[in-house]
């Protein structure tokens, strides 16, 4: 197979001319023949003025280039789509698959022998990993790293768990407009990704667990010099695997490494978004991953990492406690130690090499867990025939078995319009239901599953209620919240049939969620349902027509290998 600059020549019907032309153009940049004969490491550049989480990417790119050159290869930086949570309309999830396609096709189209993928904000690492699996070129993932913590009035702040907590306090009237404005300048005190165990941190840990990133890549704070050295080392390693041709993602993403990733997801109290992304990653690799695998592993693997939103600490504390290598060591037999890492060697080698930090309390031993079970459970029942998830580690224990009256909202807009009305018929024991917020419904499955507590109840001190939806929830949020109900309401899932006043039974220990309405009545309601409108053109139409449901990872069906399509 052709390597370096000779790879993937543009079609002019004359390969010699194609190479001649390519060289002629690239020499305009001042490259020497020596440089152009080297193996090429492509570096995916996700810098964007709209993406503050990637604000250190320039420094990381320079370091990765240095590493590539130190190892005798040629770095070439190329831009891809970049997505930031707060700057993506309608949602970042709507754009994840676009970024995955863009990244895949740019890797395929341009000559490179290995890839350094620099990403981090929630959907970016999943998109890059999905692309890497589909291309199957040797790849090293370099997360941009978490922010350092913020401080306000003697309190430590973390985006975005404390964004939500303090905004809820503002809604309840205990923080005034001036103070919440001050807080907005302190929640994100540096570049980098959210520093709680949100989706970005979860996916960075998963990248390490899958063996796609070097040890400690998930946790080194974004502004630290150590992160720059990690980028250099990643560039160096990418140059080595560009020469040897492996390991490739297909050698790293296997049933065993996926089980390792799920064990890590459960042990870190990770984001529920991690379930969707891992389902997508697995299917890209042609591995059908059932939701029950998350539940099965979660019953054995306890929560060991004490990070917000389900615990007390932040990513920098996880890092100083020994990071992922230490966690892998504590997980012991829950991890397949033979799984290989792009670093060379196995996950077992990485666990054995972990730093034993004295006195740390961010990573617990398996015998003294934060919670005896993993953080995420999978529910089924007549309300979720294809599954739903709940992060029970971040829920109110008393609500994990609860029967209540439904208060239903037809859409995110309906929710926004009515949730704070004084005459909303709602009580603390009710169950808030949001529908038409799934992959096709909203579209893009917004992180609207963290339904706000109705203002009149919040003012009375109600902090949590059972909330259920076909939406997602930010990994930084918390509460007794059932998410990802599949099939979604917009394609006629049972959630579409719920009416305010119906009774719903949630039983997390039994992994059940049931709508307590007669079957005949549900059938009668089902006949009255109307199909959701299909967008007229463009990406929105492609998305609507091809996106899969949450239990399958919300990938586009045509991006999956033929055997893995629904
Ligand atoms: Fe980028 Fe949270 S907004 S990781």
Coordinates of C-alpha atoms and ligand atoms in Angstrom, one line a residue:
X1 CA 0.0 0.0 0.0
X2 CA 1.2 3.5 -0.8
X3 CA 2.5 5.6 2.1
X4 CA 3.1 9.2 2.9
X5 CA 2.6 11.7 0.1
X6 CA 1.9 8.9 -2.4
X7 CA -1.2 7.9 -0.6
X8 CA -4.7 8.5 -2.0
X9 CA -3.6 10.4 -5.1
X10 CA -6.2 12.7 -6.7
X11 CA -7.6 11.1 -9.8
X12 CA -6.3 12.6 -13.0
X13 CA -5.8 9.2 -14.8
X14 CA -2.0 9.5 -14.5
X15 CA -0.6 8.6 -11.1
X16 CA 2.8 10.0 -11.9
X17 CA 1.3 13.3 -12.8
X18 CA -0.9 13.3 -9.7
X19 CA 2.1 12.9 -7.5
X20 CA 4.1 15.5 -9.5
X21 CA 1.2 18.0 -9.1
X22 CA 0.7 17.3 -5.4
X23 CA 4.4 17.9 -4.8
X24 CA 4.5 21.0 -6.9
X25 CA 1.7 22.6 -4.8
X26 CA 2.9 21.5 -1.4
X27 CA 6.4 22.9 -2.2
X28 CA 4.7 26.3 -2.2
X29 CA 4.8 25.9 1.6
X30 CA 8.6 25.5 1.6
X31 CA 8.8 21.8 2.3
X32 CA 12.0 20.0 1.3
X33 CA 12.1 16.7 -0.5
X34 CA 13.4 15.1 2.7
X35 CA 10.3 16.2 4.6
X36 CA 8.0 15.1 1.8
X37 CA 9.5 11.6 1.8
X38 CA 8.6 11.0 5.5
X39 CA 5.6 9.1 6.8
X40 CA 2.8 11.6 7.4
X41 CA 0.9 12.1 10.7
X42 CA -2.3 14.1 10.2
X43 CA -3.3 16.2 13.1
X44 CA -7.1 16.9 13.3
X45 CA -7.4 20.6 14.3
X46 CA -10.7 21.5 16.1
X47 CA -9.8 25.0 17.0
X48 CA -12.7 27.4 16.7
X49 CA -13.4 30.8 18.2
X50 CA -16.8 29.3 19.0
X51 CA -15.2 26.5 21.1
X52 CA -13.6 27.9 24.3
X53 CA -13.2 24.3 25.6
X54 CA -10.5 23.8 22.8
X55 CA -8.8 27.1 23.7
X56 CA -5.5 25.3 24.3
X57 CA -5.6 23.4 21.0
X58 CA -3.0 25.6 19.3
X59 CA -0.4 24.8 22.0
X60 CA -1.3 21.1 21.8
X61 CA -1.0 21.1 18.0
X62 CA 2.5 22.6 18.2
X63 CA 3.5 20.1 20.8
X64 CA 2.1 17.2 18.8
X65 CA 3.9 18.4 15.7
X66 CA 7.2 18.6 17.7
X67 CA 6.6 15.0 18.8
X68 CA 6.0 13.8 15.3
X69 CA 9.2 15.5 14.1
X70 CA 11.2 14.2 17.0
X71 CA 10.3 10.7 15.8
X72 CA 11.3 11.4 12.2
X73 CA 7.8 11.8 10.6
X74 CA 6.1 14.7 9.0
X75 CA 3.1 16.4 10.8
X76 CA 0.3 17.9 8.7
X77 CA -2.5 19.8 10.5
X78 CA -6.0 19.8 8.9
X79 CA -9.2 21.4 10.1
X80 CA -12.4 19.6 10.9
X81 CA -15.8 20.6 12.2
X82 CA -15.6 21.7 15.9
X83 CA -18.6 21.6 18.2
X84 CA -19.1 23.4 21.5
X85 CA -22.1 22.5 23.7
X86 CA -23.3 26.1 24.1
X87 CA -22.7 27.2 20.5
X88 CA -24.5 24.4 18.6
X89 CA -28.0 24.9 17.4
X90 CA -30.3 23.0 17.8
X91 CA -28.0 20.7 19.8
X92 CA -24.4 19.4 19.7
X93 CA -25.7 15.9 19.3
X94 CA -27.4 16.9 16.0
X95 CA -23.9 17.7 14.7
X96 CA -21.9 14.8 16.2
X97 CA -22.5 12.6 13.1
X98 CA -21.7 15.5 10.8
X99 CA -18.3 15.9 12.6
X100 CA -17.8 12.1 12.4
X101 CA -18.4 12.1 8.6
X102 CA -16.2 15.2 8.1
X103 CA -13.4 13.8 10.1
X104 CA -13.6 10.4 8.4
X105 CA -13.7 11.8 4.9
X106 CA -10.8 14.3 5.6
X107 CA -8.7 11.4 6.9
X108 CA -9.6 9.3 3.9
X109 CA -9.1 12.1 1.4
X110 CA -5.7 13.4 2.4
X111 CA -2.5 11.5 2.5
X112 CA -1.6 10.4 6.1
X113 CA -0.3 7.3 7.7
X114 CA -1.5 8.0 11.2
X115 CA -3.7 10.5 13.0
X116 CA -3.6 12.6 16.1
X117 CA -7.1 13.5 17.0
X118 CA -7.3 16.6 19.3
X119 CA -10.7 17.1 20.7
X120 CA -12.6 17.2 24.0
X121 CA -15.9 19.1 24.2
X122 CA -18.7 16.6 24.7
X123 CA -19.5 15.3 21.2
X124 CA -16.0 15.9 19.6
X125 CA -14.2 12.8 21.0
X126 CA -17.1 10.5 20.2
X127 CA -17.2 11.9 16.6
X128 CA -13.4 11.5 16.2
X129 CA -13.4 8.0 17.6
X130 CA -16.4 6.9 15.4
X131 CA -14.4 8.3 12.4
X132 CA -11.2 6.7 13.4
X133 CA -12.9 3.3 13.7
X134 CA -14.5 3.6 10.3
X135 CA -11.2 4.7 8.6
X136 CA -9.2 2.3 10.7
X137 CA -5.9 4.2 10.4
X138 CA -3.6 4.2 13.4
X139 CA -4.9 6.9 15.7
X140 CA -3.9 8.6 19.0
X141 CA -6.6 10.5 20.7
X142 CA -5.5 13.7 22.6
X143 CA -8.2 15.2 24.8
X144 CA -7.8 18.9 25.4
X145 CA -8.1 18.3 29.1
X146 CA -10.4 19.6 31.9
X147 CA -10.5 23.1 33.2
X148 CA -9.2 23.9 36.6
X149 CA -11.8 24.7 39.3
X150 CA -13.4 28.1 40.0
X151 CA -14.1 29.7 43.3
X152 CA -16.9 31.9 44.6
X153 CA -17.6 33.1 48.2
X154 CA -15.3 30.4 49.6
X155 CA -16.9 27.7 47.6
X156 CA -15.3 25.6 44.9
X157 CA -17.2 25.8 41.6
X158 CA -17.3 23.4 38.7
X159 CA -18.9 23.7 35.2
X160 CA -21.5 22.7 34.7
X161 CA -22.9 21.0 37.8
X162 CA -22.6 24.2 39.8
X163 CA -24.0 26.2 36.8
X164 CA -27.2 24.2 37.2
X165 CA -27.2 24.3 41.0
X166 CA -26.7 28.0 41.2
X167 CA -29.1 28.7 38.4
X168 CA -31.7 26.6 40.3
X169 CA -31.0 28.8 43.4
X170 CA -31.5 31.9 41.3
X171 CA -34.8 30.5 40.0
X172 CA -35.8 29.8 43.6
X173 CA -35.0 33.4 44.5
X174 CA -32.0 32.7 46.8
X175 CA -29.4 34.2 44.5
X176 CA -30.1 37.6 43.0
X177 CA -29.4 38.9 39.4
X178 CA -26.1 40.7 40.4
X179 CA -24.6 37.6 42.1
X180 CA -25.6 35.2 39.3
X181 CA -23.8 37.6 36.9
X182 CA -20.7 37.5 39.0
X183 CA -20.9 33.7 39.2
X184 CA -21.0 33.5 35.3
X185 CA -17.5 34.9 35.3
X186 CA -16.2 32.3 37.7
X187 CA -17.7 29.0 36.6
X188 CA -15.2 28.4 33.7
X189 CA -12.0 29.9 34.9
X190 CA -9.7 28.4 32.2
X191 CA -9.7 26.8 28.8
X192 CA -10.5 23.1 28.7
X193 CA -13.6 20.9 29.1
X194 CA -16.0 20.9 32.0
X195 CA -14.1 19.8 35.1
X196 CA -16.8 17.6 36.7
X197 CA -17.5 14.1 35.5
X198 CA -19.6 15.4 32.6
X199 CA -19.7 14.0 29.1
X200 CA -16.4 15.4 28.1
X201 CA -14.5 13.9 31.1
X202 CA -16.4 10.7 30.7
X203 CA -15.5 10.3 27.0
X204 CA -11.9 11.2 27.7
X205 CA -11.7 8.4 30.4
X206 CA -13.4 6.1 27.9
X207 CA -10.8 7.0 25.2
X208 CA -8.1 5.9 27.7
X209 CA -10.1 2.8 28.7
X210 CA -10.5 1.8 25.0
X211 CA -6.7 2.1 24.7
X212 CA -7.0 4.9 22.2
X213 CA -5.1 7.6 24.3
X214 CA -1.9 7.6 26.3
X215 CA -2.1 7.0 30.1
X216 CA -3.3 10.1 32.0
X217 CA -4.6 11.7 28.8
X218 CA -8.1 12.1 30.3
X219 CA -7.3 13.9 33.4
X220 CA -4.3 16.3 33.1
X221 CA -5.8 19.8 33.5
X222 CA -6.0 21.7 30.2
X223 CA -3.7 24.6 31.3
X224 CA -0.9 22.4 32.8
X225 CA 2.5 21.9 31.2
X226 CA 2.1 18.2 31.6
X227 CA -0.7 18.3 29.0
X228 CA 1.6 19.9 26.5
X229 CA 4.1 17.1 27.1
X230 CA 1.4 14.6 26.7
X231 CA 0.6 16.1 23.3
X232 CA 4.2 15.9 22.3
X233 CA 4.4 12.2 23.5
X234 CA 1.2 11.5 21.5
X235 CA 2.7 13.0 18.4
X236 CA 5.8 10.9 18.9
X237 CA 3.8 7.8 19.3
X238 CA 1.6 8.6 16.3
X239 CA 4.8 8.8 14.2
X240 CA 5.9 5.4 15.5
X241 CA 2.6 3.7 14.6
X242 CA 2.6 5.5 11.3
X243 CA 5.7 3.6 10.5
X244 CA 4.7 0.2 12.0
X245 CA 1.1 0.4 10.7
X246 CA -0.5 -0.3 14.0
X247 CA -2.1 -0.8 16.4
X248 CA -5.2 0.2 14.4
X249 CA -8.5 1.2 16.0
X250 CA -9.9 -2.2 14.9
X251 CA -7.2 -3.9 17.1
X252 CA -8.1 -1.7 20.1
X253 CA -11.9 -1.4 20.0
X254 CA -13.0 -4.9 20.7
X255 CA -15.7 -6.6 22.8
X256 CA -13.1 -6.8 25.6
X257 CA -12.1 -3.1 25.4
X258 CA -15.8 -2.1 25.2
X259 CA -16.5 -4.0 28.4
X260 CA -13.5 -2.2 30.0
X261 CA -15.0 1.1 28.8
X262 CA -18.4 0.3 30.3
X263 CA -16.7 -0.8 33.6
X264 CA -14.9 2.6 33.7
X265 CA -18.2 4.4 32.8
X266 CA -19.9 2.8 35.8
X267 CA -17.0 3.3 38.2
X268 CA -16.5 7.0 37.4
X269 CA -20.1 7.9 37.8
X270 CA -20.0 8.8 34.2
X271 CA -22.4 10.7 31.9
X272 CA -25.5 8.9 30.6
X273 CA -24.4 10.3 27.2
X274 CA -21.5 7.8 27.4
X275 CA -24.1 5.1 26.9
X276 CA -25.2 6.5 23.6
X277 CA -21.7 7.2 22.4
X278 CA -20.4 3.8 23.3
X279 CA -23.3 2.1 21.5
X280 CA -22.4 4.2 18.4
X281 CA -18.7 3.4 18.8
X282 CA -19.4 -0.3 19.2
X283 CA -21.6 -0.4 16.1
X284 CA -19.1 1.5 14.0
X285 CA -16.7 -1.4 14.9
X286 CA -19.4 -3.9 13.9
X287 CA -20.0 -5.0 17.5
X288 CA -23.6 -5.1 18.5
X289 CA -23.7 -3.8 22.1
X290 CA -26.9 -4.4 24.0
X291 CA -28.0 -1.9 26.7
X292 CA -28.2 -4.8 29.1
X293 CA -24.4 -5.1 28.9
X294 CA -24.2 -1.7 30.7
X295 CA -26.6 -2.9 33.4
X296 CA -24.9 -6.3 33.8
X297 CA -21.5 -4.7 34.3
X298 CA -23.0 -1.9 36.5
X299 CA -24.3 -4.5 39.0
X300 CA -20.7 -5.7 39.5
X301 CA -18.7 -2.6 39.3
X302 CA -19.2 0.0 42.0
X303 CA -18.7 3.7 41.8
X304 CA -15.1 4.3 42.9
X305 CA -14.4 7.9 41.7
X306 CA -15.7 10.6 44.0
X307 CA -16.4 13.4 41.5
X308 CA -19.2 15.7 40.9
X309 CA -22.1 15.5 40.0
X310 CA -22.5 12.3 42.0
X311 CA -19.5 12.9 44.3
X312 CA -17.4 15.7 45.8
X313 CA -14.3 16.3 43.8
X314 CA -13.3 17.6 40.4
X315 CA -11.1 16.3 37.5
X316 CA -7.9 17.9 38.8
X317 CA -8.3 15.9 42.0
X318 CA -8.9 12.7 40.0
X319 CA -5.7 13.5 38.2
X320 CA -3.6 14.2 41.3
X321 CA -5.0 11.0 42.8
X322 CA -3.5 8.9 39.9
X323 CA -6.0 9.3 37.2
X324 CA -7.1 6.5 35.0
X325 CA -4.1 4.2 35.6
X326 CA -4.9 4.2 39.3
X327 CA -8.6 3.6 38.6
X328 CA -7.7 0.6 36.4
X329 CA -5.6 -0.8 39.2
X330 CA -8.5 -0.4 41.7
X331 CA -10.9 -2.0 39.3
X332 CA -8.8 -5.1 39.3
X333 CA -10.6 -8.2 37.9
X334 CA -13.4 -5.9 36.5
X335 CA -10.9 -5.0 33.8
X336 CA -9.6 -7.2 31.0
X337 CA -5.9 -6.6 31.6
X338 CA -4.9 -8.1 28.2
X339 CA -6.6 -5.4 26.2
X340 CA -4.0 -3.5 24.2
X341 CA -3.3 0.2 24.4
X342 CA -2.0 2.5 21.6
X343 CA 0.8 3.4 24.1
X344 CA 2.2 -0.1 23.5
X345 CA 1.6 -2.9 26.1
X346 CA -1.7 -3.6 27.7
X347 CA -4.1 -2.0 30.1
X348 CA -2.8 -4.3 32.8
X349 CA 0.7 -2.8 32.2
X350 CA -0.8 0.7 32.6
X351 CA -2.6 -0.3 35.8
X352 CA 0.6 -1.9 37.2
X353 CA 2.5 1.4 36.5
X354 CA 0.0 3.6 38.3
X355 CA 1.2 6.1 40.9
X356 CA 0.1 5.1 44.4
X357 CA -0.7 8.5 45.8
X358 CA -0.8 8.5 49.6
X359 CA -3.8 9.9 51.3
X360 CA -5.9 10.6 48.2
X361 CA -9.6 10.1 48.5
X362 CA -10.8 10.8 45.0
X363 CA -10.3 7.2 43.8
X364 CA -11.6 4.6 46.3
X365 CA -10.4 1.0 46.7
X366 CA -13.0 -1.5 45.4
X367 CA -13.7 -2.6 49.0
X368 CA -14.7 0.9 50.0
X369 CA -16.8 2.2 47.1
X370 CA -18.8 5.4 46.9
X371 CA -21.8 3.4 45.8
X372 CA -22.0 -0.4 45.8
X373 CA -23.3 -0.5 42.2
X374 CA -22.3 1.3 39.1
X375 CA -23.8 4.7 38.3
X376 CA -26.1 3.9 35.4
X377 CA -29.0 1.4 35.2
X378 CA -31.0 0.3 32.2
X379 CA -34.8 0.2 32.5
X380 CA -37.4 -1.5 30.4
X381 CA -41.2 -1.8 30.5
X382 CA -44.3 -0.8 28.5
X383 CA -43.1 2.8 28.5
X384 CA -39.6 1.9 27.2
X385 CA -39.8 -1.3 25.2
X386 CA -36.3 -0.6 23.7
X387 CA -34.8 0.7 26.9
X388 CA -34.2 3.8 28.9
X389 CA -31.4 4.8 31.3
X390 CA -31.1 6.4 34.7
X391 CA -28.0 7.6 36.5
X392 CA -29.1 6.3 39.8
X393 CA -25.9 7.3 41.5
X394 CA -27.0 11.0 41.1
X395 CA -30.6 10.3 42.0
X396 CA -32.6 10.8 45.2
X397 CA -32.6 7.3 46.9
X398 CA -36.2 7.7 48.1
X399 CA -37.5 8.3 44.6
X400 CA -35.9 5.2 43.0
X401 CA -39.1 3.3 43.7
X402 CA -42.0 5.7 43.1
X403 CA -45.5 5.7 41.6
X404 CA -46.9 9.1 40.7
X405 CA -49.2 11.0 38.5
X406 CA -47.9 12.2 35.1
X407 CA -47.7 15.8 34.2
X408 CA -47.0 15.7 30.5
X409 CA -45.3 18.3 28.2
X410 CA -45.5 17.8 24.5
X411 CA -42.2 19.4 23.5
X412 CA -39.3 21.4 24.8
X413 CA -41.2 24.6 23.8
X414 CA -44.4 23.4 25.7
X415 CA -42.2 22.7 28.7
X416 CA -40.6 26.2 28.6
X417 CA -44.1 27.8 28.2
X418 CA -45.8 26.1 31.0
X419 CA -43.4 24.8 33.6
X420 CA -43.3 28.0 35.7
X421 CA -47.0 28.9 35.4
X422 CA -48.6 29.4 38.9
X423 CA -51.7 27.5 37.8
X424 CA -49.8 24.5 36.5
X425 CA -51.5 21.4 38.1
X426 CA -48.4 19.8 39.7
X427 CA -47.4 18.5 43.1
X428 CA -44.1 17.3 44.5
X429 CA -45.0 13.6 44.2
X430 CA -45.9 13.9 40.5
X431 CA -43.8 12.6 37.6
X432 CA -42.8 15.2 35.0
X433 CA -42.9 13.8 31.5
X434 CA -41.3 15.4 28.4
X435 CA -41.7 13.9 24.9
X436 CA -40.8 14.7 21.3
X437 CA -37.3 15.5 22.5
X438 CA -35.6 12.3 21.1
X439 CA -33.2 12.0 18.1
X440 CA -35.8 12.8 15.5
X441 CA -38.3 14.7 17.7
X442 CA -36.6 17.9 18.7
X443 CA -34.4 17.1 16.6
X444 CA -31.0 16.1 17.9
X445 CA -32.1 14.8 21.3
X446 CA -31.5 17.9 23.3
X447 CA -30.1 17.8 26.9
X448 CA -33.6 18.7 28.1
X449 CA -34.1 15.7 30.2
X450 CA -33.1 17.7 33.3
X451 CA -36.6 19.2 33.5
X452 CA -36.5 22.2 35.9
X453 CA -38.5 21.8 39.1
X454 CA -41.6 23.9 38.6
X455 CA -40.9 27.3 40.1
X456 CA -43.8 27.2 42.5
X457 CA -42.4 23.9 43.9
X458 CA -38.8 25.0 43.9
X459 CA -39.8 28.0 46.0
X460 CA -41.3 25.5 48.5
X461 CA -37.9 23.8 48.7
X462 CA -38.6 20.8 46.3
X463 CA -35.2 19.8 45.0
X464 CA -35.9 16.7 43.1
X465 CA -38.8 14.9 41.3
X466 CA -39.0 11.9 39.0
X467 CA -38.6 13.2 35.5
X468 CA -38.8 11.1 32.4
X469 CA -38.2 11.8 28.7
X470 CA -36.8 10.7 25.4
X471 CA -34.2 13.4 25.7
X472 CA -30.6 13.3 27.0
X473 CA -29.2 15.0 30.0
X474 CA -26.0 16.8 30.5
X475 CA -23.4 14.6 32.2
X476 CA -23.0 17.4 34.7
X477 CA -26.6 17.2 35.9
X478 CA -28.2 15.3 38.7
X479 CA -31.6 14.1 40.0
X480 CA -34.0 11.2 39.6
X481 CA -34.2 11.4 35.8
X482 CA -35.1 8.7 33.3
X483 CA -33.6 9.4 29.9
X484 CA -33.3 8.1 26.3
X485 CA -36.7 6.3 26.3
X486 CA -36.8 4.3 23.1
X487 CA -38.5 4.2 20.8
X488 CA -39.0 8.0 21.1
X489 CA -42.4 9.7 21.0
X490 CA -41.8 11.2 17.5
X491 CA -41.9 7.8 15.9
X492 CA -44.8 6.6 17.9
X493 CA -43.1 5.2 21.0
X494 CA -45.3 4.7 24.1
X495 CA -44.2 8.0 25.6
X496 CA -46.4 9.7 22.9
X497 CA -49.4 8.0 24.6
X498 CA -49.0 9.4 28.1
X499 CA -51.6 11.9 29.3
X500 CA -51.4 14.1 32.3
X501 CA -53.1 12.4 35.2
X502 CA -52.0 8.8 34.1
X503 CA -50.0 6.9 36.7
X504 CA -46.5 5.8 36.1
X505 CA -44.6 3.3 38.1
X506 CA -40.8 3.6 38.4
X507 CA -38.9 0.7 40.1
X508 CA -35.2 1.2 39.5
X509 CA -34.1 -1.8 41.7
X510 CA -36.4 -4.0 39.5
X511 CA -35.2 -2.0 36.4
X512 CA -38.8 -1.4 35.4
X513 CA -40.8 1.7 34.1
X514 CA -44.5 1.1 33.4
X515 CA -47.4 3.3 32.3
X516 CA -50.3 2.1 34.4
X517 CA -52.9 2.4 31.7
X518 CA -55.0 -0.4 30.2
X519 CA -53.6 -1.9 26.9
X520 CA -56.9 -1.3 25.1
X521 CA -56.8 2.4 26.0
X522 CA -53.2 2.7 24.9
X523 CA -54.1 1.1 21.5
X524 CA -57.0 3.6 21.2
X525 CA -54.7 6.5 21.9
X526 CA -52.1 5.1 19.4
X527 CA -54.6 5.2 16.5
X528 CA -54.9 8.9 16.9
X529 CA -51.2 9.6 16.6
X530 CA -49.9 11.6 13.6
X531 CA -46.4 11.1 12.1
X532 CA -43.9 13.8 12.8
X533 CA -43.1 16.2 9.9
X534 CA -40.0 15.5 7.8
X535 CA -37.7 18.5 7.2
X536 CA -37.8 19.6 3.6
X537 CA -34.1 19.7 2.7
X538 CA -30.4 19.5 3.7
X539 CA -28.7 18.0 6.7
X540 CA -31.9 18.2 8.8
X541 CA -33.6 15.9 6.3
X542 CA -30.7 13.5 6.1
X543 CA -30.6 13.4 9.9
X544 CA -34.3 12.8 10.3
X545 CA -34.4 10.0 7.7
X546 CA -31.4 8.1 8.9
X547 CA -30.6 8.7 12.6
X548 CA -31.0 5.6 14.7
X549 CA -32.7 5.5 18.1
X550 CA -30.8 6.0 21.4
X551 CA -30.3 2.3 22.1
X552 CA -28.4 2.0 18.9
X553 CA -26.2 5.1 19.4
X554 CA -28.0 7.7 17.3
X555 CA -25.6 7.2 14.5
X556 CA -26.8 7.4 10.8
X557 CA -27.8 4.0 9.7
X558 CA -25.8 4.3 6.5
X559 CA -22.6 4.9 8.4
X560 CA -22.7 1.5 10.1
X561 CA -21.0 -1.5 8.6
X562 CA -23.8 -3.5 6.7
X563 CA -24.0 -6.2 9.3
X564 CA -24.5 -3.7 12.1
X565 CA -27.4 -1.8 10.6
X566 CA -30.8 -2.0 12.3
Ligands
LIG1 FE1 -17.3 21.9 26.5 FE2 -18.6 21.3 28.8 S1 -19.0 22.8 27.4 S2 -17.0 20.2 27.8

